[in-house]
mmCIF file of C-alpha atoms in Angstrom:
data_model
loop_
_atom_site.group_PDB
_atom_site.id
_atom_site.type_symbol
_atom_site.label_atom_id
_atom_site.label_comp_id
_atom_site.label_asym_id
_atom_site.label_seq_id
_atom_site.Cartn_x
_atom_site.Cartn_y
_atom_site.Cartn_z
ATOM 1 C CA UNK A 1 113.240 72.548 108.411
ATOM 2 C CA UNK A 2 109.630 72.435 107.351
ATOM 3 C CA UNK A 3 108.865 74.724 104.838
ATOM 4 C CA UNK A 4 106.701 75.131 101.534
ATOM 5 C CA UNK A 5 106.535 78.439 99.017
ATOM 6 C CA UNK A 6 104.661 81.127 100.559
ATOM 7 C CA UNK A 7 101.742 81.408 97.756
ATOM 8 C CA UNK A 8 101.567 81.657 94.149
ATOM 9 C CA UNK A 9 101.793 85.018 94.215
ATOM 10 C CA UNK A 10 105.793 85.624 95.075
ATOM 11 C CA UNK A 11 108.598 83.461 93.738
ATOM 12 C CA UNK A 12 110.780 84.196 96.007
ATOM 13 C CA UNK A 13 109.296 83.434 99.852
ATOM 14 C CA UNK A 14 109.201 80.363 101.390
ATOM 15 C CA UNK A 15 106.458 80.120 104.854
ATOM 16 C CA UNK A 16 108.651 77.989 107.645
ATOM 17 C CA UNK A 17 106.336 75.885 109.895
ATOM 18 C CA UNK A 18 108.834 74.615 112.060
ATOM 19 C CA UNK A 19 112.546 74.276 112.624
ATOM 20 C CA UNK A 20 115.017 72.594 114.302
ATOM 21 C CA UNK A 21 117.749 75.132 114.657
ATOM 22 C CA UNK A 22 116.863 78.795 115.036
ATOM 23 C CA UNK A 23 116.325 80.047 111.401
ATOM 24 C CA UNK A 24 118.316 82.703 112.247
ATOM 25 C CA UNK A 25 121.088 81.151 113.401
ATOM 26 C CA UNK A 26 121.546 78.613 110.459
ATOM 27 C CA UNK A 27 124.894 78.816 108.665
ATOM 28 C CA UNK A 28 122.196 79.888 105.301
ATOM 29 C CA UNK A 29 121.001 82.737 107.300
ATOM 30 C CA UNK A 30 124.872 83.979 108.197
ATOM 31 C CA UNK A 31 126.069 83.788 104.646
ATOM 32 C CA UNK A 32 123.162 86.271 103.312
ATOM 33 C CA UNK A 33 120.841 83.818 101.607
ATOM 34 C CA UNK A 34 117.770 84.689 103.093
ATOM 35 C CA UNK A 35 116.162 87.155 105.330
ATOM 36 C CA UNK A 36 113.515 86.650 107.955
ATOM 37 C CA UNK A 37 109.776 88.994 107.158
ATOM 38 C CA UNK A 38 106.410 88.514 107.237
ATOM 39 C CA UNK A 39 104.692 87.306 103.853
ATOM 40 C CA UNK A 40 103.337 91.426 104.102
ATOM 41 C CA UNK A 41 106.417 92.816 103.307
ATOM 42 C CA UNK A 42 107.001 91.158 100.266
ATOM 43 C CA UNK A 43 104.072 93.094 98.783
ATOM 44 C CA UNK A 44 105.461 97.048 98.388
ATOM 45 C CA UNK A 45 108.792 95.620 96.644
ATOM 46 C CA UNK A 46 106.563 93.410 94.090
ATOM 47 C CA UNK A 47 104.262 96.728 93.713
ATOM 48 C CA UNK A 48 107.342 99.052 93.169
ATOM 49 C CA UNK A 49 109.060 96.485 90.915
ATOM 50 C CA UNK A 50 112.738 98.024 90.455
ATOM 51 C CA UNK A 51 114.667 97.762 87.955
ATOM 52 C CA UNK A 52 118.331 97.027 87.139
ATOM 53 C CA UNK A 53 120.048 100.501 86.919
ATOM 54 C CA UNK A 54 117.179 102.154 88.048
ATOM 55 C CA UNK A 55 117.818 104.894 91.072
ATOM 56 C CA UNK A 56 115.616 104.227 93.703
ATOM 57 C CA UNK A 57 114.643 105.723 97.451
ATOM 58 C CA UNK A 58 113.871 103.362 100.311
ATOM 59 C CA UNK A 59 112.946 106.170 102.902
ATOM 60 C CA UNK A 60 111.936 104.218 105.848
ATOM 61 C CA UNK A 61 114.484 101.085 105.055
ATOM 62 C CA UNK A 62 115.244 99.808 108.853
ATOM 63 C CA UNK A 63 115.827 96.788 109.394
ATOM 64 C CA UNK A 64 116.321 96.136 106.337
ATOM 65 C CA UNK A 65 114.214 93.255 104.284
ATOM 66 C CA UNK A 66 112.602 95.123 102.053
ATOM 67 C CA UNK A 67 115.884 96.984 101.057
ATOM 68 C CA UNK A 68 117.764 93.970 100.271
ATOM 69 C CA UNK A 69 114.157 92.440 98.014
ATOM 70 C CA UNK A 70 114.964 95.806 96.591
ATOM 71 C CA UNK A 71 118.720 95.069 96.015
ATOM 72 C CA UNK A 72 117.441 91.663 94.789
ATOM 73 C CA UNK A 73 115.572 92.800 92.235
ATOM 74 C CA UNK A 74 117.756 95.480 91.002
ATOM 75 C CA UNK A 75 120.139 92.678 90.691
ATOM 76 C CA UNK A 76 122.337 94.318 92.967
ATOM 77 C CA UNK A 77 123.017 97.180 90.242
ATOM 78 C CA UNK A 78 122.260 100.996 89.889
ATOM 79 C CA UNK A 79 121.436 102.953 93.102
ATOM 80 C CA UNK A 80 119.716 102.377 96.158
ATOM 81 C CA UNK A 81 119.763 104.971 99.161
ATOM 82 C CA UNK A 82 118.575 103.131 102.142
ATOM 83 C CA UNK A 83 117.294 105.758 104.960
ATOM 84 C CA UNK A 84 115.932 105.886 108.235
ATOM 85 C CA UNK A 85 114.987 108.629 110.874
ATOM 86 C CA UNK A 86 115.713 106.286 113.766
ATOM 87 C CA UNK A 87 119.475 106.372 113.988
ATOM 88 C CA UNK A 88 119.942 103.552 116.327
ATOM 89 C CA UNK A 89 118.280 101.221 114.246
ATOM 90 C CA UNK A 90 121.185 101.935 111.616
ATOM 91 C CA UNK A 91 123.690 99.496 112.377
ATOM 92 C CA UNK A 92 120.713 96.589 112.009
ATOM 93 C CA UNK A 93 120.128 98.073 108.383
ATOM 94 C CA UNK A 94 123.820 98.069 108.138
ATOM 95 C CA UNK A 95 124.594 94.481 108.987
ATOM 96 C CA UNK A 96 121.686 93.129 107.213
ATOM 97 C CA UNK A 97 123.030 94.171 104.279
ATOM 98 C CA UNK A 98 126.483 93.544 104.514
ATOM 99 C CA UNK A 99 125.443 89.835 105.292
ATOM 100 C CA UNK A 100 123.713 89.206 101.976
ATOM 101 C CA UNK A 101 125.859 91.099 99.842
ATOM 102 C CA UNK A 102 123.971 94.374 98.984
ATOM 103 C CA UNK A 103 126.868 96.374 97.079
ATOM 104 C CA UNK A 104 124.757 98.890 95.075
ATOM 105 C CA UNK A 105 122.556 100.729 98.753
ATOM 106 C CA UNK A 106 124.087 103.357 100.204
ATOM 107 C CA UNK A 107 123.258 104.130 104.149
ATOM 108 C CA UNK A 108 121.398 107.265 105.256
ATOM 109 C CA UNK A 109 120.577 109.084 108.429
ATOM 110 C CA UNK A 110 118.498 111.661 107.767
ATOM 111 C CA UNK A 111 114.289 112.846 108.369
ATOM 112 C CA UNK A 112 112.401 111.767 105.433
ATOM 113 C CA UNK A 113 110.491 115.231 104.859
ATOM 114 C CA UNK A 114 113.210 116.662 103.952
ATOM 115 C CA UNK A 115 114.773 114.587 101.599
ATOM 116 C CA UNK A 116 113.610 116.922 98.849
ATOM 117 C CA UNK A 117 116.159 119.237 99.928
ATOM 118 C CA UNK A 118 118.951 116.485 100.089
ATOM 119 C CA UNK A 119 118.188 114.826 96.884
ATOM 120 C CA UNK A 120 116.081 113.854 94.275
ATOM 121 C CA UNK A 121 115.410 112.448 90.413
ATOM 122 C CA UNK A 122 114.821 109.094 91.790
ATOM 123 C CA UNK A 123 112.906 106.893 89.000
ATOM 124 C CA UNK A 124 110.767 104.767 92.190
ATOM 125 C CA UNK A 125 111.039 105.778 95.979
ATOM 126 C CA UNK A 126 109.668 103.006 98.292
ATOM 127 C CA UNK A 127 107.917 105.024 101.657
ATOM 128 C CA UNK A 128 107.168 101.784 103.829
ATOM 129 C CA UNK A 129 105.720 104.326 106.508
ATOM 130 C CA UNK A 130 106.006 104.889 110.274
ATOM 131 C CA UNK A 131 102.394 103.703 111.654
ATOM 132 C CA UNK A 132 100.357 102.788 114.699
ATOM 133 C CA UNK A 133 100.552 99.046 113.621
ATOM 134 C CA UNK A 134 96.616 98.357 113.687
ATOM 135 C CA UNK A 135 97.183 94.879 111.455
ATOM 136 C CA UNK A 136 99.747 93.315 113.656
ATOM 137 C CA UNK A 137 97.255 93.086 116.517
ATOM 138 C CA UNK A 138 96.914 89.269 115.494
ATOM 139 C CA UNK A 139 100.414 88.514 116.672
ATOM 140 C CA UNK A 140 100.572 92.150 118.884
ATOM 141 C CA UNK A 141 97.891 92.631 120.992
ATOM 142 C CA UNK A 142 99.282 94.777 123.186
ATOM 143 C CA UNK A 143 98.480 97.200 120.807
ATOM 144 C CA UNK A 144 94.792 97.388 121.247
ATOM 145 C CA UNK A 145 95.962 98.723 124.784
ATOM 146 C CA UNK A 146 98.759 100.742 123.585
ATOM 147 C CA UNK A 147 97.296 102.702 120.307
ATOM 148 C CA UNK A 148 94.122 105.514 120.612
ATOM 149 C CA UNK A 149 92.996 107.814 118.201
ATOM 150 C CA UNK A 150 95.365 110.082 119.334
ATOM 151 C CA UNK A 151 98.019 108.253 117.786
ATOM 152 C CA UNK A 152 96.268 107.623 114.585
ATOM 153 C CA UNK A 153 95.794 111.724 114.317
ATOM 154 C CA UNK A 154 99.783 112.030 114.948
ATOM 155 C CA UNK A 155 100.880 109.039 112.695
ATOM 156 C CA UNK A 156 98.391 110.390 110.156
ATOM 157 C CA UNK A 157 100.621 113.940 109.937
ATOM 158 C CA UNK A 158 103.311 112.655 109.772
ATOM 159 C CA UNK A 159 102.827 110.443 106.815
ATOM 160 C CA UNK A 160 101.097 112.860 104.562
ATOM 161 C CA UNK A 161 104.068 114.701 105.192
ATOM 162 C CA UNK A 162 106.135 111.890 104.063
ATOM 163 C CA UNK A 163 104.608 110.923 101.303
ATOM 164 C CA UNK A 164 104.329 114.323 99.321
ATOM 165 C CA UNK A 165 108.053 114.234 100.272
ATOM 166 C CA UNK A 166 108.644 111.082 98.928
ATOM 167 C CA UNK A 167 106.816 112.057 95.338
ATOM 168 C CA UNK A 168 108.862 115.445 95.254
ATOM 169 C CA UNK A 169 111.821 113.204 95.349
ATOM 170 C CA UNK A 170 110.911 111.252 92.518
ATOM 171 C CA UNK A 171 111.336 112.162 88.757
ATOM 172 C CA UNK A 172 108.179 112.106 86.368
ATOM 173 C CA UNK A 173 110.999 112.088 83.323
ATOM 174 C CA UNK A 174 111.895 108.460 84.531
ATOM 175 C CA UNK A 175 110.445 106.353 81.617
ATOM 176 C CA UNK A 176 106.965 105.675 82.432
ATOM 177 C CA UNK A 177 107.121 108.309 85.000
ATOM 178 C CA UNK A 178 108.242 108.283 88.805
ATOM 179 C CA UNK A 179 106.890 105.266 90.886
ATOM 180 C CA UNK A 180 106.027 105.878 94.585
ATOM 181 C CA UNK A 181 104.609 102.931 96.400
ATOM 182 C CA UNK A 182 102.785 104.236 99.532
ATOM 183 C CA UNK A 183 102.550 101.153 102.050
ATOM 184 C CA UNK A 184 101.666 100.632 105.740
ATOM 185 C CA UNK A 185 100.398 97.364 108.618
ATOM 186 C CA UNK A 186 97.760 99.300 109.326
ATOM 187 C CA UNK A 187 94.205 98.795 108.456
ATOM 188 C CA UNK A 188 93.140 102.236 109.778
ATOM 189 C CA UNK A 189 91.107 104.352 106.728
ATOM 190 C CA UNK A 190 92.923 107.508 108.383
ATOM 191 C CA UNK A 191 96.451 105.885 107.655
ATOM 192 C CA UNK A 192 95.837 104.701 104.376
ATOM 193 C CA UNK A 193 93.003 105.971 102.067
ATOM 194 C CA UNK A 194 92.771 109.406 103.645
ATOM 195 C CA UNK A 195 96.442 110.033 103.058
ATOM 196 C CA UNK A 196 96.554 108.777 100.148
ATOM 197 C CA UNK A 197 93.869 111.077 98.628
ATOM 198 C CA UNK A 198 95.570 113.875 100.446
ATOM 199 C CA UNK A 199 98.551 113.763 98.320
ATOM 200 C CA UNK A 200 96.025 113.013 94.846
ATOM 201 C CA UNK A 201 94.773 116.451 95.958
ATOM 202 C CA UNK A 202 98.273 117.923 96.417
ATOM 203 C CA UNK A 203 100.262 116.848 93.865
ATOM 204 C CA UNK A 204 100.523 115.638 90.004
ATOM 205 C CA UNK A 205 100.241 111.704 90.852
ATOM 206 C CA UNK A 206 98.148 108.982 89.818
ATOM 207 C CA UNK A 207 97.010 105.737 91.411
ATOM 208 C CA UNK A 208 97.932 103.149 89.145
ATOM 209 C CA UNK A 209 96.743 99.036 89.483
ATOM 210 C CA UNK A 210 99.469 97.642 92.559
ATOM 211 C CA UNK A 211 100.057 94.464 89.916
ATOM 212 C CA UNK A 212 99.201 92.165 92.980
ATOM 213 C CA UNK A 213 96.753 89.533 92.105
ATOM 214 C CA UNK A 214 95.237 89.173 95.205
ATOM 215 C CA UNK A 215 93.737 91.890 98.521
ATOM 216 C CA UNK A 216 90.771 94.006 98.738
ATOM 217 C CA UNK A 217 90.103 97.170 96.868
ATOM 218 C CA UNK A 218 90.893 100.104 98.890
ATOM 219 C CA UNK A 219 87.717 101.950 100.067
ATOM 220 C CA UNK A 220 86.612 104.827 98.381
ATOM 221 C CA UNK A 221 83.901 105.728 100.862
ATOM 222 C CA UNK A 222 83.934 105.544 104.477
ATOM 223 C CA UNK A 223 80.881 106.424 106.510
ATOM 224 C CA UNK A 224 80.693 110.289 105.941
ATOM 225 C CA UNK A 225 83.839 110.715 103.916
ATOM 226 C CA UNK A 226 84.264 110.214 100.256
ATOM 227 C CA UNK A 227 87.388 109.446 98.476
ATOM 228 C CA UNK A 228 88.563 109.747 94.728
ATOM 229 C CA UNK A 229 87.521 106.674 93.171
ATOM 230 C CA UNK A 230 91.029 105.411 91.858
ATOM 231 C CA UNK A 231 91.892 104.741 95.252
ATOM 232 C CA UNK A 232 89.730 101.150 94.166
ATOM 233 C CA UNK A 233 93.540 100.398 92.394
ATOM 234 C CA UNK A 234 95.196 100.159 95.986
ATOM 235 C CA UNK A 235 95.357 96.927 98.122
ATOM 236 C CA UNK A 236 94.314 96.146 101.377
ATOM 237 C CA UNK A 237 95.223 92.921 103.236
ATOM 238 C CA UNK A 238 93.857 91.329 106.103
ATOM 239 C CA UNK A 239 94.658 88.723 108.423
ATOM 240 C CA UNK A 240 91.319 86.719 108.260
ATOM 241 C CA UNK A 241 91.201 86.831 104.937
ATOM 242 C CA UNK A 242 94.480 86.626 103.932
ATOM 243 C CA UNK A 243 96.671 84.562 106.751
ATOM 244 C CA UNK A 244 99.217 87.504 107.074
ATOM 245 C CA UNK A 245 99.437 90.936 108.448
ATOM 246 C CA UNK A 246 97.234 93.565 107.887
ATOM 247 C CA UNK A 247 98.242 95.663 105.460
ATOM 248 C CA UNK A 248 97.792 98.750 102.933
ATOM 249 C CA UNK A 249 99.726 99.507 99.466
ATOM 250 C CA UNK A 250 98.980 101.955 96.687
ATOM 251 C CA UNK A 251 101.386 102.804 94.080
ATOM 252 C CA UNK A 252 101.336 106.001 92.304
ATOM 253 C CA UNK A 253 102.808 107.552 89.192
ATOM 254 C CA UNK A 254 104.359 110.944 88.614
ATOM 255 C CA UNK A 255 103.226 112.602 85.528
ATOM 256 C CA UNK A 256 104.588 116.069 86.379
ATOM 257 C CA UNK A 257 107.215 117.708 88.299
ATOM 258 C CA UNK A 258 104.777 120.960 88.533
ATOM 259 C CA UNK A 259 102.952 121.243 91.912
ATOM 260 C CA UNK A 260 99.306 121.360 90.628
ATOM 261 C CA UNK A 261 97.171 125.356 91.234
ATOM 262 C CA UNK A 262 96.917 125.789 95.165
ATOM 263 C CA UNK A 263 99.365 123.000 96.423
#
């Protein structure tokens, strides 16, 4: 196997260039010591940063490598929920982490928006959201064909709708206050910035700096609209620039359980 540390930047990936044997069929890969993702998905679990004995949501967790990063760096302690909408994607999540030895996650089947009404006081929820997938075109590109506007409009709903259900889930009396990191592979403004400052608008959260040393600021104008200018602390990522997928994270902070005047 040919392989070298993915960048400075993560301590834990390693970029393959070419092996032999499948890489997931290696007798490594069957005992649970690695898992197979793009260098993109590394970056929400280094922005949320979990803690050991920390209680934390993964609300879109299928298939399952940024749940066990998660596990990782919990060091397999205090509580993970793992949940997805998609119920036959389930036993994938399953199996992945049975094969590397995630004891602390437990398995969920259940629609994200109303998690609120399931459960809560987490101290960081992870929402790794459902998207058009505008910055996998590089190794996609059916998708240029497949994806309109139409579809950014409908994906756009549905994850503003996530996402203030993902910060009602989380605590603001975690020390520190409740982390939500807010991630998609899209590039599109109308996935990322605009939903973003959607939620700023409609609930007591903060962007706070992602911690990642490298990406673009996130836009805080585009053509006719206008953003709020934190949204310079999130992170965009783009294939040209960056040799992996395109990408979007912003973390936020809860500072009050309260739903601000008119939310």
């Amino acid at each position: 196997v040919s392989l070298d540390p993915i960048s400075k930047w993560s301590s834990e990936g390693l970029q393959i260039y070419e092996s032999a044997v499948p890489i997931g069929a290696t007798p490594e890969y069957l005992a649970g010591h690695y898992m197979i993702q793009s260098a993109s998905s590394f970056l929400p679990v280094l922005a949320l940063d979990p803690q050991p004995g920390q209680r934390v949501l993964d609300m879109a967790s299928a298939p399952g490598g940024k749940t066990s990063h998660i596990a990782a760096r919990m060091g397999n302690s205090g509580t993970l929920v793992a949940n997805d909408f998609n119920k036959q994607r389930l036993p994938s999540l399953a199996s992945n982490l049975a094969r590397q030895g995630v004891r602390c996650a437990i398995l969920l089947h259940a629609d994200g928006r109303e998690f609120p009404r399931l459960m809560g006081g987490f101290d960081r929820v992870l929402l790794d959201a459902p998207c058009t997938g505008l910055g996998v075109i590089s190794k996609d590109p059916a998708v240029k064909a497949e994806k309109g506007f139409t579809d950014v409009q409908r994906c756009q709903q549905l994850q503003k709708e996530l996402l203030l259900a993902a910060i009602d889930s989380c605590t603001a009396n975690s020390a520190g206050g409740g982390i939500v990191v807010y991630s998609t592979c899209s590039i599109a403004v109308e996935e990322n910035e605009a939903v973003v400052d959607y939620a700023l608008a409609s609930r007591n959260v903060k962007l706070v700096d992602t911690g990642l040393p490298f990406g673009v600021e996130g836009l805080t104008r585009y053509r006719s609209k206008r953003f709020h200018a934190s949204l310079k602390h999130a992170r965009r990522f783009y294939p040209h620039t960056h040799n992996m997928d395109g990408f979007f994270v912003a973390k936020l902070r809860k500072f009050s359980n309260d739903l601000p005047p008119g939310a």
